[in-house]
């Protein structure tokens, strides 16, 4: 499928498409193997940047597979949690506690399997520990992310 947008007439576009793409047949899609998660034991990784004026705190966990019946609920929870200025993460970590300049919550889509979900808070260099605790506490009492059973693969 080729999609063209803009001020173009189909009759004028077709010869150009045929000329430039007519012989192209493509191939099989690339198979991307994503390794299984290494477990769910919490850990903290610190990347020390001595001259940095800002610190970034990331909390990463696994959301369900996109084919899981739990996926729609996880997406709604993500919006409630990280929905910009209306999100709970922003209101708690930035507005209530004044710990971060900005907050983000998003899923990094992978082809299959549990989806990496991350929360991010950009904070002053003197506040990363407190910001990390606040960011984790923003999800702990409210969000229960259930992944599908992937042990059968």
CSV table of C-alpha atoms in Angstrom, one decimal:
chain,number,residue,atom,x,y,z
A,1,UNK,CA,0.0,0.0,0.0
A,2,UNK,CA,1.3,3.4,-0.9
A,3,UNK,CA,-0.3,6.5,0.5
A,4,UNK,CA,0.0,9.9,-1.2
A,5,UNK,CA,-1.1,13.1,0.5
A,6,UNK,CA,-1.3,16.7,-0.8
A,7,UNK,CA,-2.4,18.4,-3.9
A,8,UNK,CA,-2.0,15.5,-6.3
A,9,UNK,CA,-4.3,14.0,-8.9
A,10,UNK,CA,-4.4,10.2,-9.0
A,11,UNK,CA,-4.1,10.2,-12.8
A,12,UNK,CA,-0.9,12.2,-12.5
A,13,UNK,CA,0.5,10.2,-9.6
A,14,UNK,CA,0.0,6.7,-11.0
A,15,UNK,CA,2.7,7.0,-13.7
A,16,UNK,CA,5.2,8.3,-11.2
A,17,UNK,CA,4.3,5.5,-8.7
A,18,UNK,CA,4.7,2.9,-11.5
A,19,UNK,CA,8.0,4.4,-12.6
A,20,UNK,CA,9.6,4.5,-9.1
A,21,UNK,CA,7.9,1.6,-7.3
A,22,UNK,CA,6.6,-0.6,-10.1
A,23,UNK,CA,9.4,-3.2,-10.0
A,24,UNK,CA,9.6,-3.2,-6.2
A,25,UNK,CA,8.2,-6.3,-4.6
A,26,UNK,CA,9.4,-6.0,-1.0
A,27,UNK,CA,10.2,-9.1,1.0
A,28,UNK,CA,9.2,-10.9,4.1
A,29,UNK,CA,8.9,-8.6,7.1
A,30,UNK,CA,11.9,-8.7,9.5
A,31,UNK,CA,11.4,-10.9,12.4
A,32,UNK,CA,12.5,-9.2,15.6
A,33,UNK,CA,13.1,-11.4,18.6
A,34,UNK,CA,12.7,-9.5,21.8
A,35,UNK,CA,14.3,-11.3,24.7
A,36,UNK,CA,12.0,-12.2,27.6
A,37,UNK,CA,12.1,-9.9,30.7
A,38,UNK,CA,14.8,-10.7,33.2
A,39,UNK,CA,12.4,-10.8,36.1
A,40,UNK,CA,10.6,-8.2,38.1
A,41,UNK,CA,12.9,-7.6,41.0
A,42,UNK,CA,13.1,-3.9,41.6
A,43,UNK,CA,16.5,-2.3,41.2
A,44,UNK,CA,18.0,1.1,41.0
A,45,UNK,CA,20.5,2.2,38.4
A,46,UNK,CA,22.3,5.4,38.8
A,47,UNK,CA,24.1,7.1,35.9
A,48,UNK,CA,26.3,9.7,37.5
A,49,UNK,CA,26.7,12.9,35.4
A,50,UNK,CA,28.9,15.2,37.5
A,51,UNK,CA,28.2,18.4,35.6
A,52,UNK,CA,24.5,17.9,35.0
A,53,UNK,CA,22.1,20.6,36.1
A,54,UNK,CA,19.2,18.3,36.1
A,55,UNK,CA,18.5,14.6,36.9
A,56,UNK,CA,16.1,12.3,35.3
A,57,UNK,CA,14.3,9.6,37.2
A,58,UNK,CA,12.9,6.6,35.3
A,59,UNK,CA,10.7,4.0,36.8
A,60,UNK,CA,10.1,1.1,34.4
A,61,UNK,CA,7.7,-1.8,34.7
A,62,UNK,CA,6.0,-4.2,32.3
A,63,UNK,CA,2.5,-3.6,31.0
A,64,UNK,CA,0.5,-6.5,29.5
A,65,UNK,CA,0.9,-7.6,25.9
A,66,UNK,CA,-1.1,-5.6,23.4
A,67,UNK,CA,-3.1,-8.7,22.6
A,68,UNK,CA,-4.0,-9.3,26.3
A,69,UNK,CA,-7.5,-8.7,27.6
A,70,UNK,CA,-5.8,-6.5,30.2
A,71,UNK,CA,-4.3,-4.1,27.6
A,72,UNK,CA,-7.2,-1.7,27.3
A,73,UNK,CA,-7.4,-1.3,31.1
A,74,UNK,CA,-3.6,-0.7,31.2
A,75,UNK,CA,-3.9,2.0,28.5
A,76,UNK,CA,-6.7,3.7,30.5
A,77,UNK,CA,-4.6,3.5,33.7
A,78,UNK,CA,-1.6,5.0,31.8
A,79,UNK,CA,-3.7,7.9,30.6
A,80,UNK,CA,-5.0,8.5,34.2
A,81,UNK,CA,-1.5,8.3,35.5
A,82,UNK,CA,0.5,10.2,32.9
A,83,UNK,CA,-2.1,12.3,31.0
A,84,UNK,CA,0.1,15.4,30.9
A,85,UNK,CA,-0.9,18.2,33.4
A,86,UNK,CA,-4.2,16.3,34.2
A,87,UNK,CA,-2.3,13.1,35.1
A,88,UNK,CA,-1.9,11.9,38.7
A,89,UNK,CA,1.9,11.7,38.2
A,90,UNK,CA,2.2,15.3,37.2
A,91,UNK,CA,-0.2,16.5,39.9
A,92,UNK,CA,1.5,14.6,42.7
A,93,UNK,CA,5.2,14.7,41.8
A,94,UNK,CA,5.2,18.2,40.2
A,95,UNK,CA,2.3,20.2,41.6
A,96,UNK,CA,1.8,18.8,45.1
A,97,UNK,CA,5.4,17.9,46.0
A,98,UNK,CA,7.3,20.3,43.7
A,99,UNK,CA,9.9,17.7,42.9
A,100,UNK,CA,10.0,17.7,39.1
A,101,UNK,CA,9.9,20.1,36.2
A,102,UNK,CA,8.1,17.6,34.0
A,103,UNK,CA,6.7,14.1,34.2
A,104,UNK,CA,6.0,11.5,31.5
A,105,UNK,CA,4.3,8.1,31.4
A,106,UNK,CA,4.4,6.1,28.2
A,107,UNK,CA,4.7,2.6,26.7
A,108,UNK,CA,7.6,1.7,24.5
A,109,UNK,CA,5.9,-0.6,22.0
A,110,UNK,CA,7.6,-3.9,21.2
A,111,UNK,CA,6.3,-6.4,18.6
A,112,UNK,CA,5.1,-8.9,21.1
A,113,UNK,CA,5.2,-9.8,24.8
A,114,UNK,CA,4.9,-7.6,27.8
A,115,UNK,CA,5.2,-3.9,26.9
A,116,UNK,CA,7.8,-1.7,28.7
A,117,UNK,CA,6.0,1.1,30.5
A,118,UNK,CA,8.1,3.9,31.9
A,119,UNK,CA,7.5,6.9,34.2
A,120,UNK,CA,9.9,9.8,34.0
A,121,UNK,CA,10.5,12.8,36.2
A,122,UNK,CA,12.9,15.6,35.4
A,123,UNK,CA,14.2,17.0,38.6
A,124,UNK,CA,16.9,19.1,40.3
A,125,UNK,CA,20.2,17.3,40.8
A,126,UNK,CA,19.6,17.4,44.6
A,127,UNK,CA,16.3,15.6,44.4
A,128,UNK,CA,16.5,12.4,42.4
A,129,UNK,CA,16.1,10.0,45.4
A,130,UNK,CA,13.0,11.8,46.7
A,131,UNK,CA,11.7,12.1,43.1
A,132,UNK,CA,12.2,8.4,42.6
A,133,UNK,CA,10.3,7.5,45.8
A,134,UNK,CA,7.5,9.9,44.8
A,135,UNK,CA,7.3,8.5,41.3
A,136,UNK,CA,7.1,4.9,42.5
A,137,UNK,CA,4.6,5.8,45.2
A,138,UNK,CA,2.4,7.5,42.5
A,139,UNK,CA,1.8,4.1,40.9
A,140,UNK,CA,2.0,1.7,43.9
A,141,UNK,CA,-1.4,2.3,45.5
A,142,UNK,CA,-3.3,2.9,42.3
A,143,UNK,CA,-2.1,0.8,39.5
A,144,UNK,CA,-2.0,-3.0,39.3
A,145,UNK,CA,-0.5,-3.9,36.0
A,146,UNK,CA,-1.1,-7.5,35.2
A,147,UNK,CA,0.9,-9.2,32.4
A,148,UNK,CA,-0.4,-12.2,30.5
A,149,UNK,CA,1.2,-15.5,31.3
A,150,UNK,CA,4.1,-15.7,28.9
A,151,UNK,CA,5.7,-18.9,30.3
A,152,UNK,CA,4.1,-21.0,27.6
A,153,UNK,CA,6.2,-19.5,24.8
